[in-house]
Coordinates of C-alpha atoms in Angstrom, one line a residue:
X15 CA -17.1 -6.9 -14.6
X16 CA -15.8 -9.9 -16.5
X17 CA -14.7 -13.0 -14.5
X18 CA -14.0 -16.6 -15.6
X19 CA -16.4 -19.0 -13.9
X20 CA -16.0 -22.7 -13.6
X21 CA -19.0 -24.7 -14.8
X22 CA -21.0 -27.1 -12.5
X23 CA -21.7 -30.0 -14.8
X24 CA -18.8 -29.8 -17.2
X25 CA -15.8 -28.4 -15.2
X26 CA -14.7 -26.0 -17.9
X27 CA -14.1 -22.3 -17.6
X28 CA -16.3 -19.7 -19.2
X29 CA -16.0 -15.9 -19.0
X30 CA -19.2 -14.2 -17.8
X31 CA -20.2 -10.6 -17.0
X32 CA -20.9 -10.4 -13.3
X33 CA -23.2 -7.9 -11.5
X34 CA -23.2 -7.8 -7.7
X35 CA -26.5 -6.9 -6.1
X36 CA -27.3 -6.6 -2.4
X37 CA -28.5 -10.2 -2.1
X38 CA -27.3 -12.0 -5.2
X39 CA -24.5 -12.2 -7.8
X40 CA -25.8 -12.3 -11.3
X41 CA -23.8 -13.5 -14.3
X42 CA -24.5 -13.0 -18.0
X43 CA -23.3 -14.5 -21.2
X44 CA -21.6 -12.3 -23.8
X45 CA -22.8 -13.1 -27.4
X46 CA -21.4 -11.3 -30.4
X47 CA -19.8 -8.6 -28.3
X48 CA -22.9 -7.8 -26.4
X49 CA -24.3 -8.8 -23.0
X50 CA -27.5 -10.9 -23.2
X51 CA -30.5 -9.3 -21.6
X52 CA -31.3 -12.1 -19.2
X53 CA -28.8 -13.5 -16.7
X54 CA -27.3 -16.9 -17.4
X55 CA -27.4 -17.7 -13.7
X56 CA -27.4 -16.3 -10.2
X57 CA -25.7 -17.0 -6.9
X58 CA -27.8 -16.3 -3.9
X59 CA -25.6 -14.7 -1.2
X60 CA -27.8 -15.4 1.9
X61 CA -25.9 -18.1 3.9
X62 CA -22.9 -18.0 1.5
X63 CA -19.4 -18.5 2.7
X64 CA -16.4 -17.0 0.9
X65 CA -12.9 -18.3 0.7
X66 CA -10.2 -15.8 -0.5
X67 CA -7.5 -16.5 -1.2
X68 CA -8.5 -19.9 -2.6
X69 CA -5.6 -22.1 -3.6
X70 CA -7.4 -25.2 -4.7
X71 CA -6.1 -24.8 -8.3
X72 CA -2.4 -24.6 -8.7
X73 CA -2.6 -22.9 -12.1
X74 CA -5.2 -20.4 -11.0
X75 CA -3.8 -18.5 -8.0
X76 CA -6.4 -15.6 -8.1
X77 CA -9.6 -17.5 -7.3
X78 CA -12.5 -16.6 -5.1
X79 CA -14.6 -19.6 -3.8
X80 CA -18.3 -19.1 -2.9
X81 CA -20.1 -21.9 -1.2
X82 CA -23.9 -21.5 -1.0
X83 CA -26.0 -22.7 1.9
X84 CA -27.1 -25.6 -0.4
X85 CA -23.3 -26.6 -0.6
X86 CA -22.9 -25.6 -4.2
X87 CA -19.3 -24.4 -5.0
X88 CA -18.6 -21.5 -7.3
X89 CA -15.1 -20.6 -8.4
X90 CA -14.5 -17.2 -9.8
X91 CA -11.1 -16.0 -11.2
X92 CA -9.8 -12.5 -11.2
X93 CA -7.0 -11.0 -13.4
X94 CA -5.0 -9.5 -10.5
X95 CA -4.6 -9.7 -6.8
X96 CA -6.0 -6.2 -6.4
X97 CA -9.1 -7.0 -8.4
X98 CA -9.6 -10.3 -6.5
X99 CA -9.4 -8.6 -3.1
X100 CA -11.7 -5.8 -4.2
X101 CA -14.4 -8.3 -5.4
X102 CA -13.9 -10.4 -2.2
X103 CA -14.4 -7.4 0.0
X104 CA -17.5 -6.2 -1.9
X105 CA -19.1 -9.7 -1.9
X106 CA -18.3 -10.2 1.8
X107 CA -20.0 -6.9 2.5
X108 CA -23.1 -8.0 0.5
X109 CA -23.2 -11.4 2.3
X110 CA -23.2 -9.7 5.7
X111 CA -25.2 -6.6 4.7
X112 CA -28.1 -7.5 7.0
X113 CA -25.8 -8.1 9.9
X114 CA -24.1 -4.8 11.0
X115 CA -22.2 -6.5 13.8
X116 CA -20.6 -8.9 11.4
X117 CA -19.6 -6.1 9.1
X118 CA -17.9 -4.2 12.0
X119 CA -16.1 -7.5 13.0
X120 CA -15.0 -7.9 9.4
X121 CA -13.4 -4.5 9.3
X122 CA -11.9 -4.9 12.7
X123 CA -10.2 -8.2 11.6
X124 CA -9.0 -6.6 8.4
X125 CA -7.4 -3.6 10.1
X126 CA -6.2 -5.3 13.3
X127 CA -2.8 -6.9 14.0
X128 CA -2.4 -9.7 16.4
X129 CA -0.1 -12.6 15.6
X130 CA -0.9 -16.1 16.9
X131 CA 0.6 -16.7 20.3
X132 CA 3.7 -18.9 20.5
X133 CA 3.8 -19.2 16.8
X134 CA 6.5 -21.5 15.5
X135 CA 8.4 -20.3 12.4
X136 CA 9.9 -23.8 12.1
X137 CA 6.4 -25.2 11.8
X138 CA 5.4 -22.7 9.1
X139 CA 8.5 -23.6 7.1
X140 CA 7.9 -27.3 7.4
X141 CA 4.4 -26.8 6.1
X142 CA 5.7 -24.7 3.3
X143 CA 7.9 -27.6 2.2
X144 CA 5.1 -30.1 2.1
X145 CA 4.8 -31.5 -1.4
X146 CA 1.0 -31.5 -1.6
X147 CA -0.1 -28.5 0.6
X148 CA 3.0 -26.4 0.7
X149 CA 4.0 -23.3 -1.2
X150 CA 4.2 -24.0 -5.0
X151 CA 7.7 -23.4 -6.4
X152 CA 7.9 -22.1 -10.0
X153 CA 10.4 -20.7 -12.4
X154 CA 10.2 -16.9 -12.7
X155 CA 11.9 -14.2 -14.7
X156 CA 13.4 -11.0 -13.3
X157 CA 15.0 -8.4 -15.6
X158 CA 16.2 -11.0 -18.0
X159 CA 17.4 -13.5 -15.4
X160 CA 15.5 -16.8 -14.8
X161 CA 15.2 -18.3 -11.3
X162 CA 14.2 -21.8 -10.4
X163 CA 12.2 -22.9 -7.4
X164 CA 10.9 -19.4 -6.4
X165 CA 7.6 -18.0 -5.2
X166 CA 6.2 -14.5 -5.4
X167 CA 5.5 -12.3 -2.4
X168 CA 1.8 -12.3 -3.0
X169 CA 1.7 -16.1 -3.4
X170 CA 3.3 -16.5 0.1
X171 CA 0.9 -14.0 1.6
X172 CA -2.0 -16.0 0.1
X173 CA -0.6 -19.2 1.4
X174 CA -0.2 -18.0 4.9
X175 CA -3.8 -16.7 5.0
X176 CA -5.3 -19.9 3.5
X177 CA -3.4 -22.0 6.0
X178 CA -4.7 -19.9 8.9
X179 CA -1.3 -18.6 10.0
X180 CA -2.7 -15.1 9.6
X181 CA -6.1 -13.5 9.2
X182 CA -5.1 -10.4 7.2
X183 CA -2.6 -9.5 4.6
X184 CA -0.9 -7.2 7.0
X185 CA -0.3 -10.0 9.5
X186 CA 0.9 -12.3 6.7
X187 CA 3.4 -9.7 5.5
X188 CA 4.7 -9.4 9.0
X189 CA 5.1 -13.2 9.3
X190 CA 6.9 -13.3 6.0
X191 CA 9.2 -10.6 7.2
X192 CA 10.0 -12.6 10.3
X193 CA 10.7 -15.7 8.1
X194 CA 13.1 -13.5 6.1
X195 CA 14.8 -12.0 9.2
X196 CA 15.3 -15.5 10.6
X197 CA 16.9 -16.6 7.3
X198 CA 14.3 -19.2 6.4
X199 CA 13.6 -17.4 3.1
X200 CA 15.5 -14.9 1.1
X201 CA 14.8 -12.3 -1.6
X202 CA 15.7 -13.0 -5.2
X203 CA 16.0 -10.4 -8.0
X204 CA 16.3 -6.7 -8.0
X205 CA 13.0 -5.5 -6.7
X206 CA 12.7 -7.7 -3.6
X207 CA 16.4 -7.4 -2.8
X208 CA 16.2 -3.6 -2.8
X209 CA 13.1 -3.6 -0.6
X210 CA 15.1 -5.3 2.2
X211 CA 17.1 -2.0 2.5
X212 CA 14.0 -0.2 3.6
X213 CA 14.1 1.3 7.1
X214 CA 10.4 0.4 7.6
X215 CA 10.1 -3.3 8.7
X216 CA 6.7 -3.6 7.1
X217 CA 8.1 -2.7 3.7
X218 CA 11.0 -5.2 3.7
X219 CA 8.8 -8.0 2.4
X220 CA 6.7 -7.2 -0.6
X221 CA 3.1 -8.4 -1.0
X222 CA 3.5 -8.3 -4.7
X223 CA 3.2 -10.6 -7.7
X224 CA 6.5 -9.4 -9.2
X225 CA 8.7 -9.7 -6.0
X226 CA 10.5 -13.1 -5.9
X227 CA 11.6 -15.2 -2.9
X228 CA 13.0 -18.6 -2.4
X229 CA 14.0 -20.9 0.5
X230 CA 17.3 -19.7 2.0
X231 CA 18.8 -23.2 1.8
X232 CA 17.8 -23.8 -1.8
X233 CA 20.5 -24.4 -4.3
X234 CA 22.1 -21.4 -5.9
X235 CA 20.0 -19.6 -8.3
X236 CA 20.1 -20.9 -11.8
X237 CA 20.0 -17.9 -14.0
X238 CA 20.7 -17.1 -17.7
X239 CA 22.0 -13.9 -19.0
X240 CA 19.9 -11.4 -20.9
X241 CA 21.7 -12.4 -24.1
X242 CA 20.6 -16.0 -23.7
X243 CA 16.9 -15.3 -23.0
X244 CA 14.8 -16.0 -26.1
X245 CA 12.9 -13.1 -27.7
X246 CA 9.5 -14.3 -26.7
X247 CA 10.6 -14.5 -23.0
X248 CA 12.1 -11.0 -23.2
X249 CA 8.6 -9.7 -24.4
X250 CA 7.1 -10.9 -21.1
X251 CA 9.9 -9.5 -18.9
X252 CA 8.6 -5.9 -18.9
X253 CA 7.0 -4.2 -15.9
X254 CA 3.2 -4.8 -15.9
X255 CA 1.5 -1.4 -16.2
X256 CA -2.1 -2.5 -16.5
X257 CA -4.1 -5.7 -16.8
X258 CA -7.8 -6.5 -17.2
X259 CA -10.5 -8.2 -19.2
X260 CA -11.5 -6.7 -22.5
X261 CA -13.5 -8.0 -25.5
X262 CA -11.5 -8.4 -28.7
X263 CA -12.6 -9.0 -32.3
X264 CA -10.9 -11.9 -34.0
X265 CA -8.9 -11.3 -37.2
X266 CA -10.3 -14.2 -39.3
X267 CA -13.8 -15.1 -38.1
X268 CA -14.5 -11.6 -36.8
X269 CA -16.2 -13.0 -33.7
X270 CA -15.9 -11.3 -30.3
X271 CA -14.1 -13.0 -27.3
X272 CA -13.2 -12.0 -23.8
X273 CA -9.5 -11.9 -23.3
X274 CA -7.2 -11.0 -20.4
X275 CA -5.0 -8.2 -21.6
X276 CA -1.6 -7.4 -20.0
X277 CA 0.2 -4.2 -20.8
X278 CA 3.9 -4.1 -20.2
X279 CA 6.6 -1.5 -20.4
X280 CA 10.4 -1.8 -21.1
X281 CA 9.8 -3.5 -23.5
X282 CA 6.4 -2.1 -24.4
X283 CA 4.1 -5.0 -25.4
X284 CA 0.4 -5.7 -25.2
X285 CA -0.4 -9.4 -24.8
X286 CA -3.7 -11.1 -24.5
X287 CA -4.6 -14.5 -22.9
X288 CA -7.5 -16.9 -23.1
X289 CA -8.8 -16.9 -19.5
X290 CA -10.6 -20.2 -20.0
X291 CA -7.4 -22.1 -20.6
X292 CA -5.2 -23.6 -17.8
X293 CA -1.8 -22.7 -19.3
X294 CA -0.8 -19.1 -18.6
X295 CA 0.6 -18.4 -22.0
X296 CA -0.4 -15.5 -24.3
X297 CA -2.5 -16.4 -27.3
X298 CA -1.4 -13.2 -29.0
X299 CA 0.4 -10.0 -28.6
X300 CA 2.4 -7.2 -30.3
X301 CA 5.0 -4.5 -29.8
X302 CA 3.5 -1.1 -29.1
X303 CA 6.4 0.9 -30.6
X304 CA 5.0 2.9 -33.6
X305 CA 1.3 1.9 -32.8
X306 CA -1.6 4.3 -33.1
X307 CA -4.4 4.0 -30.5
X308 CA -7.8 5.9 -30.6
X309 CA -11.3 5.7 -29.4
X310 CA -14.1 4.8 -31.8
X311 CA -17.4 6.6 -31.9
X312 CA -20.4 4.9 -30.2
X313 CA -23.0 6.1 -32.7
X314 CA -23.3 3.2 -35.2
X315 CA -20.9 0.4 -36.0
X316 CA -17.5 1.7 -37.3
X317 CA -16.0 0.3 -40.5
X318 CA -14.1 -2.9 -39.8
X319 CA -16.2 -3.9 -36.9
X320 CA -18.7 -6.8 -37.2
X321 CA -21.6 -7.8 -34.9
X322 CA -24.0 -5.9 -32.7
X323 CA -21.4 -4.7 -30.2
X324 CA -22.1 -2.9 -26.9
X325 CA -19.9 0.1 -27.5
X326 CA -16.9 1.7 -25.8
X327 CA -14.7 0.6 -28.6
X328 CA -11.1 1.5 -29.3
X329 CA -8.7 0.6 -32.1
X330 CA -4.9 -0.1 -32.1
X331 CA -3.1 0.0 -35.4
X332 CA 0.4 -1.5 -35.4
X333 CA 3.3 -0.2 -37.4
X334 CA 2.7 -3.2 -39.7
X335 CA -0.8 -1.9 -40.3
X336 CA -2.6 -4.6 -38.4
X337 CA -5.9 -3.4 -36.9
X338 CA -7.1 -4.6 -33.5
X339 CA -10.6 -3.7 -32.4
X340 CA -11.1 -3.9 -28.6
X341 CA -14.2 -3.2 -26.5
X342 CA -14.0 -2.0 -22.9
X343 CA -16.8 -2.4 -20.4
X344 CA -17.3 1.4 -19.9
X345 CA -16.2 4.7 -21.3
X346 CA -14.1 5.3 -18.2
X347 CA -12.3 2.0 -18.7
X348 CA -11.7 2.8 -22.4
X349 CA -10.1 6.1 -21.5
X350 CA -7.9 4.4 -18.9
X351 CA -6.6 1.9 -21.4
X352 CA -5.9 4.4 -24.1
X353 CA -4.1 6.7 -21.6
X354 CA -2.0 3.8 -20.4
X355 CA -1.1 2.6 -23.9
X356 CA -0.3 6.0 -25.6
X357 CA 2.9 6.8 -23.7
X358 CA 4.3 3.4 -24.7
X359 CA 3.9 3.8 -28.4

């Protein structure tokens, strides 16, 4: 699949097509909408160590770090927490493929639950407040209301694991629930607040990128009403239905570039982002109301499409008659995107 990769010499980010084999991770360059036949590079997994979650870049919370036995660092970015955890588990399995005992230990740690003895919640909170290594506080939007100095549930789970307070997401969620029960943190917004009413203690704190929390002693939330929220912010307030990397043809130059697509409902919008840029702002997007979406045949190059493309194309026509040509990585992925988009048109 597609993943942004940080360069070694020039520390910029390039999107590459990754293929995981038993002993190596290959990555390919995409040129003109088609994968080049020879890999651009390879990461040998023998002796590799993996760090996930990796929080070394504040603006890139979904990183996986691979350190080879020659001490070369590779940073790979995923488009969602679920995709990151899936890649990390598969890569870890490949690293330890020749060591069955280590694989068994990996699954035991993943599924076990054993909190650190004599753990101090006060110590965790003090570390969370640290300006350089603590939890990053950001502004977030929830159903038209903006909240200052908040963090998401998944961000706190990542932070607890990366700071060795927990070894699994299950442990981290339990720790976060304890912090909430002891009134160190509190839920913010509808989704996380409603979860606290659950009878199941493990479901009161949400390991989710849309559930918001803040320090309990923080100043009162600073919100703005729905009427005051600008239109472009309201576009981004919908529930995320699907997200992933797709290849899109440009409108003017007709070149093909990998973009991170985010599909939202209520309101129904499809936005796309440049995954090589630091700022997490859409470079384009459109309302799905009145749109037409359809698959394009793979035999030959359809009208309106330029370049020697790989296939698995689909087209979205907006109600203003703007045509978007998009390429998925497989027929199955194309079907999934079309089926997700159609109900929102």
